[in-house]
Short mmCIF file of C-alpha atoms in Angstrom, two decimals:
data_model
loop_
_atom_site.label_atom_id
_atom_site.label_comp_id
_atom_site.label_asym_id
_atom_site.label_seq_id
_atom_site.Cartn_x
_atom_site.Cartn_y
_atom_site.Cartn_z
CA MET A 594 -143.55 43.65 86.04
CA THR A 595 -145.00 44.57 82.66
CA THR A 596 -143.82 48.12 83.19
CA LEU A 597 -140.33 46.84 83.84
CA ILE A 598 -140.40 44.68 80.70
CA ASP A 599 -141.49 47.65 78.59
CA LEU A 600 -138.85 49.93 80.06
CA PRO A 601 -136.42 49.46 77.14
CA PHE A 602 -139.21 50.60 74.79
CA SER A 603 -139.78 53.87 76.58
CA VAL A 604 -136.19 54.80 77.41
CA SER A 605 -134.12 56.25 74.60
CA PRO A 606 -131.49 53.73 73.43
CA VAL A 607 -128.78 56.35 73.84
CA ILE A 608 -129.66 56.62 77.52
CA SER A 609 -129.48 52.85 78.01
CA GLY A 610 -126.07 52.97 76.32
CA MET A 611 -124.98 55.68 78.74
CA VAL A 612 -126.19 53.61 81.68
CA PHE A 613 -124.08 50.68 80.52
CA VAL A 614 -121.03 52.95 80.28
CA LEU A 615 -121.87 54.25 83.75
CA LEU A 616 -122.02 50.69 85.09
CA PHE A 617 -119.22 48.97 83.26
CA GLY A 618 -117.01 51.80 81.99
CA ALA A 619 -113.51 52.48 83.36
CA GLN A 620 -114.94 55.06 85.79
CA GLY A 621 -118.16 53.10 86.30
CA TRP A 622 -119.44 51.22 89.35
CA PHE A 623 -118.05 47.87 88.27
CA GLY A 624 -115.17 49.41 86.30
CA PRO A 625 -112.32 48.85 88.81
CA TRP A 626 -113.40 45.24 89.50
CA LEU A 627 -113.68 44.50 85.80
CA SER A 628 -110.27 45.92 84.91
CA GLU A 629 -108.74 44.03 87.81
CA HIS A 630 -110.01 40.79 86.31
CA ASP A 631 -109.12 41.89 82.81
CA ILE A 632 -112.70 41.77 81.52
CA LYS A 633 -113.68 44.25 78.85
CA ILE A 634 -117.34 45.07 78.37
CA VAL A 635 -117.67 48.63 77.19
CA PHE A 636 -115.97 49.34 73.83
CA ALA A 637 -115.89 45.59 73.19
CA LEU A 638 -118.18 42.87 71.92
CA PRO A 639 -119.87 42.04 75.28
CA GLY A 640 -120.98 45.67 75.52
CA ILE A 641 -122.63 45.55 72.11
CA VAL A 642 -124.35 42.26 72.92
CA LEU A 643 -125.50 43.55 76.28
CA ALA A 644 -126.88 46.80 74.88
CA THR A 645 -128.64 45.03 72.02
CA THR A 646 -130.13 42.40 74.33
CA PHE A 647 -131.47 45.09 76.62
CA VAL A 648 -133.03 47.05 73.79
CA THR A 649 -134.61 44.01 72.11
CA PHE A 650 -135.64 42.11 75.24
CA PRO A 651 -139.28 43.31 75.25
CA PHE A 652 -139.89 41.82 71.81
CA VAL A 653 -139.43 38.24 72.96
CA ALA A 654 -141.07 38.80 76.34
CA ARG A 655 -144.12 40.43 74.77
CA GLU A 656 -144.52 37.58 72.31
CA LEU A 657 -144.07 34.77 74.78
CA ILE A 658 -145.85 35.88 77.93
CA PRO A 659 -149.36 36.09 76.39
CA LEU A 660 -148.78 32.88 74.44
CA MET A 661 -147.76 30.95 77.53
CA GLN A 662 -150.61 32.41 79.56
CA ALA A 663 -153.09 31.33 76.88
CA GLN A 664 -151.70 27.81 76.82
CA GLY A 665 -151.89 27.35 80.58
CA THR A 666 -149.98 24.73 82.51
CA GLU A 667 -152.07 21.57 82.09
CA GLU A 668 -149.72 19.93 79.61
CA GLU A 669 -146.81 20.61 81.96
CA GLN A 670 -148.78 19.12 84.85
CA ALA A 671 -149.57 16.07 82.73
CA ALA A 672 -145.87 15.66 81.94
CA MET A 673 -145.05 15.85 85.64
CA THR A 674 -147.57 13.16 86.58
CA LEU A 675 -145.97 11.00 83.89
CA GLY A 676 -142.65 11.30 85.68
CA ALA A 677 -140.87 14.04 83.72
CA GLY A 678 -138.74 16.42 85.78
CA GLY A 679 -138.66 20.18 85.34
CA LEU A 680 -135.97 20.31 82.68
CA ARG A 681 -137.38 17.49 80.57
CA THR A 682 -140.88 18.93 80.87
CA PHE A 683 -139.58 22.26 79.61
CA TRP A 684 -137.66 20.66 76.77
CA HIS A 685 -140.23 18.13 75.59
CA VAL A 686 -143.48 19.97 76.32
CA THR A 687 -143.10 23.71 76.90
CA MET A 688 -140.49 24.39 74.25
CA PRO A 689 -142.32 22.73 71.31
CA ASN A 690 -145.48 24.64 72.25
CA ILE A 691 -143.82 28.03 72.22
CA ARG A 692 -141.25 27.47 69.48
CA TRP A 693 -142.95 29.54 66.77
CA GLY A 694 -143.74 32.33 69.17
CA LEU A 695 -140.14 32.23 70.33
CA PHE A 696 -138.82 32.21 66.78
CA TYR A 697 -141.10 35.10 65.89
CA GLY A 698 -139.81 37.05 68.86
CA VAL A 699 -136.22 36.29 67.91
CA LEU A 700 -136.93 37.46 64.39
CA LEU A 701 -138.34 40.76 65.61
CA CYS A 702 -135.32 41.07 67.89
CA ASN A 703 -133.07 40.45 64.97
CA ALA A 704 -134.78 43.15 62.94
CA ARG A 705 -134.44 45.59 65.79
CA ALA A 706 -130.86 44.55 66.54
CA MET A 707 -129.72 45.04 62.96
CA GLY A 708 -130.95 48.59 62.96
CA GLU A 709 -130.02 49.46 66.53
CA PHE A 710 -127.91 52.60 66.58
CA GLY A 711 -128.26 54.61 69.77
CA ALA A 712 -127.28 52.26 72.56
CA VAL A 713 -124.67 50.42 70.53
CA SER A 714 -123.18 53.69 69.30
CA VAL A 715 -122.48 54.72 72.87
CA VAL A 716 -120.96 51.48 74.14
CA SER A 717 -119.12 50.22 71.09
CA GLY A 718 -116.42 52.82 70.63
CA HIS A 719 -116.53 52.47 66.82
CA ILE A 720 -113.40 50.39 66.46
CA ARG A 721 -113.48 49.37 62.84
CA GLY A 722 -113.16 45.63 62.27
CA PHE A 723 -113.73 44.92 65.95
CA THR A 724 -116.67 46.68 67.49
CA ASN A 725 -118.47 48.06 64.48
CA THR A 726 -122.00 47.25 63.42
CA LEU A 727 -123.62 47.95 60.06
CA PRO A 728 -125.59 51.06 61.10
CA LEU A 729 -122.52 52.45 62.84
CA HIS A 730 -120.48 51.76 59.75
CA VAL A 731 -122.96 53.61 57.57
CA GLU A 732 -122.74 56.63 59.82
CA ALA A 733 -118.92 56.51 59.85
CA LEU A 734 -118.72 56.24 56.08
CA TYR A 735 -121.32 58.94 55.53
CA SER A 736 -119.49 61.48 57.65
CA ASP A 737 -116.42 61.00 55.43
CA PRO A 738 -117.12 62.92 52.19
CA GLY A 739 -114.97 60.60 50.10
CA GLU A 740 -116.95 57.51 51.04
CA TYR A 741 -120.52 58.50 50.13
CA SER A 742 -120.99 55.69 47.64
CA ALA A 743 -119.65 53.12 50.13
CA ALA A 744 -122.11 54.42 52.72
CA PHE A 745 -124.97 53.89 50.30
CA ALA A 746 -123.71 50.42 49.42
CA VAL A 747 -123.68 49.40 53.08
CA SER A 748 -127.10 50.97 53.57
CA SER A 749 -128.45 48.93 50.68
CA LEU A 750 -127.09 45.79 52.27
CA LEU A 751 -128.78 46.68 55.54
CA ALA A 752 -132.05 47.39 53.75
CA LEU A 753 -131.81 44.04 51.98
CA LEU A 754 -131.31 42.21 55.26
CA GLY A 755 -134.31 44.05 56.66
CA PHE A 756 -136.33 42.95 53.66
CA VAL A 757 -135.33 39.30 54.14
CA THR A 758 -136.34 39.49 57.79
CA LEU A 759 -139.70 40.93 56.81
CA MET A 760 -140.24 38.12 54.32
CA LEU A 761 -139.44 35.53 56.98
CA LYS A 762 -141.85 37.22 59.36
CA ASN A 763 -144.64 37.15 56.78
CA PHE A 764 -143.90 33.53 55.97
CA LEU A 765 -144.18 32.63 59.67
CA GLU A 766 -147.46 34.49 59.97
CA TRP A 767 -148.78 32.66 56.96
CA ARG A 768 -147.59 29.22 58.05
CA HIS A 769 -148.28 29.37 61.79
CA GLY A 770 -150.90 32.09 61.91
CA ASP A 771 -153.24 30.22 64.28
CA GLU A 772 -150.62 29.82 66.92
CA LEU A 773 -149.47 33.41 66.65
CA ALA A 774 -153.03 34.68 66.61
CA ALA A 775 -153.35 33.46 70.19
CA LEU A 776 -150.86 36.08 71.24
CA ARG A 777 -152.07 38.80 68.94
CA GLY A 778 -155.47 38.74 70.68
CA LYS A 779 -154.03 39.41 74.11
CA ALA A 780 -150.97 41.51 73.41
CA MET B 894 -152.91 0.06 96.02
CA ASP B 895 -155.06 1.36 98.85
CA ILE B 896 -155.09 5.08 99.46
CA SER B 897 -155.66 6.81 102.78
CA VAL B 898 -156.21 10.47 103.45
CA ARG B 899 -155.79 11.65 107.04
CA GLN B 900 -156.93 15.00 108.45
CA LEU B 901 -156.23 16.70 105.14
CA GLY B 902 -156.54 20.47 105.25
CA LYS B 903 -156.10 23.14 102.61
CA LYS B 904 -156.82 26.86 102.61
CA TYR B 905 -157.07 29.40 99.81
CA ALA B 906 -156.38 32.82 101.29
CA ALA B 907 -158.30 32.42 104.61
CA VAL B 908 -161.02 30.21 103.09
CA ALA B 909 -160.90 26.49 103.87
CA ALA B 910 -161.04 24.53 100.62
CA LEU B 911 -160.63 21.21 102.39
CA HIS B 912 -161.44 20.78 106.04
CA ASP B 913 -159.95 17.79 107.91
CA ILE B 914 -160.73 15.22 105.26
CA ASP B 915 -160.46 11.54 106.24
CA LEU B 916 -160.94 8.94 103.55
CA ASP B 917 -159.92 5.31 103.09
CA ILE B 918 -159.96 3.72 99.68
CA ALA B 919 -159.38 0.00 99.26
CA SER B 920 -157.17 -1.40 96.52
CA GLY B 921 -159.03 -1.87 93.25
CA GLU B 922 -162.01 0.26 94.19
CA LEU B 923 -163.73 2.66 91.79
CA ILE B 924 -164.58 5.77 93.78
CA ALA B 925 -166.52 8.86 92.76
CA LEU B 926 -165.96 12.25 94.37
CA LEU B 927 -169.32 13.93 93.94
CA GLY B 928 -170.28 17.47 94.79
CA PRO B 929 -171.23 20.88 93.45
CA SER B 930 -168.70 23.42 92.15
CA GLY B 931 -166.54 24.67 94.96
CA SER B 932 -167.10 21.61 97.17
CA GLY B 933 -163.37 20.77 97.13
CA LYS B 934 -163.58 17.53 95.16
CA THR B 935 -161.09 18.58 92.47
CA THR B 936 -158.78 20.05 95.10
CA LEU B 937 -158.84 16.72 96.97
CA LEU B 938 -158.05 14.81 93.77
CA ARG B 939 -155.19 17.15 92.88
CA ALA B 940 -153.87 16.93 96.45
CA ILE B 941 -153.71 13.14 96.17
CA ALA B 942 -151.82 13.54 92.88
CA GLY B 943 -149.41 16.01 94.47
CA LEU B 944 -150.43 18.77 92.06
CA GLU B 945 -151.94 20.81 94.89
CA PRO B 946 -149.86 21.62 97.97
CA ILE B 947 -151.68 20.93 101.23
CA ASP B 948 -151.51 22.76 104.54
CA SER B 949 -152.02 19.88 106.96
CA GLY B 950 -152.68 16.17 107.14
CA ARG B 951 -151.21 13.12 105.47
CA ILE B 952 -151.69 11.08 102.33
CA LEU B 953 -150.77 7.39 102.40
CA PHE B 954 -150.24 5.15 99.39
CA GLY B 955 -150.41 1.67 100.90
CA ALA B 956 -147.76 1.65 103.63
CA ILE B 957 -145.86 4.58 102.09
CA ASP B 958 -146.35 8.09 103.39
CA ALA B 959 -146.74 10.04 100.14
CA THR B 960 -147.36 13.42 101.75
CA ARG B 961 -143.85 14.70 101.02
CA LEU B 962 -143.35 12.88 97.73
CA SER B 963 -143.19 14.91 94.52
CA VAL B 964 -145.72 14.52 91.73
CA GLN B 965 -143.19 12.48 89.76
CA GLU B 966 -142.43 10.15 92.66
CA ARG B 967 -146.08 9.39 93.33
CA GLN B 968 -146.55 7.78 89.93
CA VAL B 969 -150.23 8.58 89.68
CA GLY B 970 -152.10 8.31 86.42
CA PHE B 971 -153.92 11.63 86.05
CA VAL B 972 -156.52 12.36 83.39
CA PHE B 973 -157.45 16.00 82.95
CA GLN B 974 -160.89 17.28 82.07
CA HIS B 975 -159.60 18.89 78.90
CA TYR B 976 -157.30 15.94 78.15
CA ALA B 977 -154.05 17.96 78.23
CA LEU B 978 -152.63 15.84 75.41
CA PHE B 979 -149.32 16.98 73.98
CA LYS B 980 -150.46 18.72 70.79
CA HIS B 981 -147.19 18.38 68.95
CA MET B 982 -146.82 14.64 69.50
CA SER B 983 -148.50 11.76 67.68
CA VAL B 984 -150.96 9.61 69.58
CA LEU B 985 -148.35 6.91 70.08
CA ASP B 986 -145.77 9.40 71.34
CA ASN B 987 -148.36 10.77 73.75
CA VAL B 988 -149.11 7.31 75.13
CA THR B 989 -145.46 6.32 75.48
CA PHE B 990 -144.36 9.65 76.99
CA GLY B 991 -144.22 8.30 80.54
CA LEU B 992 -142.07 5.35 79.47
CA ARG B 993 -139.76 7.52 77.38
CA MET B 994 -139.24 9.91 80.30
CA ARG B 995 -137.93 7.18 82.60
CA LYS B 996 -134.32 7.24 83.67
CA ARG B 997 -132.10 5.23 81.39
CA ALA B 998 -131.63 2.42 83.93
CA THR B 999 -135.35 1.61 84.10
CA ARG B 1000 -136.34 2.61 80.57
CA PRO B 1001 -137.41 -0.25 78.31
CA PRO B 1002 -135.75 -0.51 74.88
CA ARG B 1003 -137.34 1.49 72.06
CA ALA B 1004 -139.04 -1.47 70.38
CA GLU B 1005 -140.54 -2.55 73.69
CA ILE B 1006 -141.85 0.99 74.35
CA ARG B 1007 -143.52 0.99 70.94
CA ARG B 1008 -145.03 -2.44 71.52
CA ARG B 1009 -146.45 -1.41 74.90
CA GLY B 1010 -147.85 1.79 73.39
CA LEU B 1011 -149.67 -0.10 70.64
CA GLU B 1012 -150.93 -2.60 73.19
CA LEU B 1013 -152.42 0.20 75.29
CA LEU B 1014 -154.06 1.71 72.23
CA THR B 1015 -155.70 -1.65 71.61
CA LEU B 1016 -156.83 -1.73 75.23
CA VAL B 1017 -158.61 1.61 74.82
CA GLN B 1018 -159.99 0.49 71.45
CA LEU B 1019 -158.02 2.93 69.34
CA ASP B 1020 -156.10 0.64 67.00
CA GLY B 1021 -154.81 2.19 63.82
CA ILE B 1022 -154.64 5.83 64.90
CA ALA B 1023 -151.16 5.69 66.45
CA ASP B 1024 -149.70 8.14 63.94
CA ARG B 1025 -152.45 10.73 64.11
CA TYR B 1026 -152.23 13.95 66.09
CA PRO B 1027 -154.57 15.01 68.91
CA ASN B 1028 -156.29 17.70 66.84
CA GLN B 1029 -157.39 15.04 64.36
CA LEU B 1030 -159.35 13.13 67.02
CA SER B 1031 -162.84 13.46 68.46
CA GLY B 1032 -163.33 14.36 72.12
CA GLY B 1033 -164.07 10.79 73.11
CA GLN B 1034 -160.98 9.53 71.32
CA ARG B 1035 -158.82 12.17 72.96
CA GLN B 1036 -160.08 11.20 76.37
CA ARG B 1037 -159.22 7.56 75.69
CA VAL B 1038 -155.73 8.52 74.53
CA ALA B 1039 -155.32 10.47 77.76
CA LEU B 1040 -156.38 7.39 79.69
CA ALA B 1041 -153.97 5.14 77.79
CA ARG B 1042 -151.19 7.64 78.48
CA ALA B 1043 -151.98 7.54 82.20
CA LEU B 1044 -152.11 3.73 82.22
CA ALA B 1045 -148.73 3.46 80.47
CA ILE B 1046 -146.80 4.26 83.65
CA GLU B 1047 -148.57 1.45 85.54
CA PRO B 1048 -149.89 4.00 88.01
CA SER B 1049 -150.26 3.44 91.74
CA VAL B 1050 -153.71 4.99 91.43
CA LEU B 1051 -155.76 6.35 88.53
CA LEU B 1052 -157.17 9.85 89.08
CA LEU B 1053 -159.72 11.30 86.69
CA ASP B 1054 -160.81 14.95 86.90
CA GLU B 1055 -164.30 15.30 85.40
CA PRO B 1056 -163.28 12.78 82.73
CA PHE B 1057 -166.46 13.14 80.71
CA GLY B 1058 -167.16 16.77 81.50
CA ALA B 1059 -166.26 18.12 78.08
CA LEU B 1060 -168.10 15.44 76.08
CA ASP B 1061 -171.65 15.42 74.75
CA ALA B 1062 -174.28 13.34 76.54
CA LYS B 1063 -174.29 10.37 74.18
CA VAL B 1064 -170.53 9.87 74.13
CA ARG B 1065 -170.49 10.41 77.86
CA LYS B 1066 -172.82 7.46 78.47
CA GLU B 1067 -170.86 5.17 76.16
CA LEU B 1068 -167.57 6.05 77.78
CA ARG B 1069 -169.06 5.53 81.22
CA VAL B 1070 -169.94 1.92 80.47
CA TRP B 1071 -166.60 1.44 78.81
CA LEU B 1072 -164.65 2.89 81.75
CA ARG B 1073 -166.42 0.50 84.12
CA GLN B 1074 -165.38 -2.45 81.94
CA LEU B 1075 -161.82 -1.18 81.65
CA HIS B 1076 -161.63 -0.79 85.41
CA ASP B 1077 -162.87 -4.35 85.97
CA GLU B 1078 -160.31 -5.65 83.46
CA THR B 1079 -157.27 -3.75 84.72
CA GLY B 1080 -158.14 -3.51 88.43
CA TYR B 1081 -156.45 -0.15 89.09
CA THR B 1082 -157.64 1.77 92.12
CA THR B 1083 -159.55 4.60 90.47
CA ILE B 1084 -160.87 7.90 91.79
CA PHE B 1085 -162.90 10.20 89.58
CA VAL B 1086 -164.40 13.62 90.16
CA THR B 1087 -167.84 14.50 88.90
CA HIS B 1088 -170.67 16.94 89.57
CA ASP B 1089 -173.16 14.63 87.83
CA GLN B 1090 -174.83 12.44 90.48
CA GLU B 1091 -176.21 10.04 87.89
CA GLU B 1092 -172.70 9.40 86.61
CA ALA B 1093 -171.41 8.83 90.13
CA MET B 1094 -174.27 6.51 91.12
CA ASP B 1095 -174.03 4.52 87.88
CA LEU B 1096 -170.33 4.00 87.76
CA ALA B 1097 -168.78 3.93 91.23
CA ASP B 1098 -168.40 1.20 93.83
CA ARG B 1099 -168.62 3.88 96.48
CA VAL B 1100 -169.55 7.54 96.26
CA VAL B 1101 -167.97 10.30 98.33
CA VAL B 1102 -170.40 13.21 98.56
CA MET B 1103 -168.64 16.50 99.28
CA ASN B 1104 -169.88 19.93 100.19
CA ALA B 1105 -168.02 23.10 101.20
CA GLY B 1106 -164.69 21.33 101.74
CA GLU B 1107 -166.09 18.52 103.87
CA ILE B 1108 -167.23 14.97 103.26
CA GLU B 1109 -170.97 14.56 103.84
CA GLN B 1110 -171.23 10.83 103.27
CA VAL B 1111 -169.19 7.90 101.93
CA ASP B 1112 -171.27 4.92 100.89
CA THR B 1113 -172.32 2.61 98.09
CA PRO B 1114 -174.69 4.19 95.57
CA ALA B 1115 -177.55 2.05 96.87
CA MET B 1116 -177.03 3.15 100.48
CA ILE B 1117 -176.72 6.80 99.52
CA ALA B 1118 -179.97 6.61 97.59
CA ARG B 1119 -181.75 4.76 100.40
CA GLN B 1120 -180.29 6.41 103.49
CA PRO B 1121 -178.83 9.85 102.83
CA LYS B 1122 -177.11 10.95 106.04
CA THR B 1123 -177.66 14.68 105.69
CA SER B 1124 -180.24 16.89 104.06
CA PHE B 1125 -177.57 18.11 101.65
CA VAL B 1126 -176.96 14.58 100.37
CA ALA B 1127 -180.69 13.94 100.03
CA GLU B 1128 -181.20 17.13 98.05
CA PHE B 1129 -178.16 16.68 95.86
CA ILE B 1130 -179.05 13.11 94.93
CA GLU B 1131 -182.65 14.07 94.17
CA ARG B 1132 -181.55 16.37 91.41
CA LYS B 1133 -181.92 15.08 87.91
CA ALA B 1134 -178.87 14.87 85.68
CA GLY B 1135 -178.19 17.87 83.49
CA HIS B 1136 -179.87 20.30 85.88
CA ALA B 1137 -179.36 23.83 84.59
CA ASP B 1138 -177.16 25.16 87.38
CA MET B 1139 -174.96 22.09 87.57
CA SER B 1140 -174.25 20.98 84.04
CA GLY B 1141 -171.05 21.73 82.29
CA VAL B 1142 -169.59 23.94 84.97
CA PRO B 1143 -165.97 22.94 85.41
CA SER B 1144 -165.33 22.84 89.11
CA ARG B 1145 -162.15 24.03 90.65
CA ALA B 1146 -162.70 24.49 94.31
#
């Protein structure tokens, strides 16, 4: 299970991108079915989302699994004896207990997603204004000799966003360090 | 409500944790499940609550067969050894949780929920701390909040898993006396698990002595002390409280 969760870490993002094309592309396994139903995944937004989710998935999982294991299930059991069903237990008890860990994971995901190049590069198709992401845009601009300065401008923007994310991460660690320490110990 | 357990069986991997348990508890009784670690007493308590699936047998709440009922449907008040309070909720929100989780049709209005919560806090002698959070309370206070939370749903039966296990000796004694008084005031059928024979003998109307997944004897404390049925009971009761190999070991059979 853990091996499976860590798979996106060990596989090159370009390869995961290729796999998505293989699955959902026009010649892919699900390609004919998808085109029949007029659903576009590869070279469209769903493809980018899918590829990014796959690549960043371990960040959230790795944050949350140790945290939830450390917290155990007693509070959930208490909620059940008090009459709360599964959904309400999750919403009122589990969720508040993991919220900072979850947010932290999402933040790491976000950092990774912003910089993700390989997988997205393969599935997006680089359609400017539609399926472009910042890193892809930097690459596109940089390969055009006339647009060097624009490439650096976009890069700066990306770096700035990265910096903001880092600040948020540090703030979280400072504010909710105890809670996050629980997962640091076991990770 | 009276509680009956019939031929209850439970296995962990091929090992019997509970072996054909039969037990009848009258309405309003205060019962202690006493035994060493691994005797099955916590498993039996959790089975009655519906927190532990069973392999065979039946559990009756009064005339109702509760064997197939879910934890939520059984409406038991359960108090965990380590309190299991909701950390992110105030004391009052903890106590009123059960009322707030009711379906809209049976849920009292907000003001009424608040009033009942404060009333329960008075009952457990914790006035004035309604807005505090669990981590600001002492162990004894937390345990009383947990008890108030369990009482809020007007439980069919009150189940306490090593309720004083995590407290120091002095607080433990105080709470013991207090729990007896509370039981006599409220009259809920109450079952508590303990490995401390002094606690069981002091507090309970009847003591259920368990060993290796079976019941050795069910009797009043006086009868158990005078006429232990088996050598195990005799030996276990002889032991002084706080014996090195018994104290503080959380039991989970």
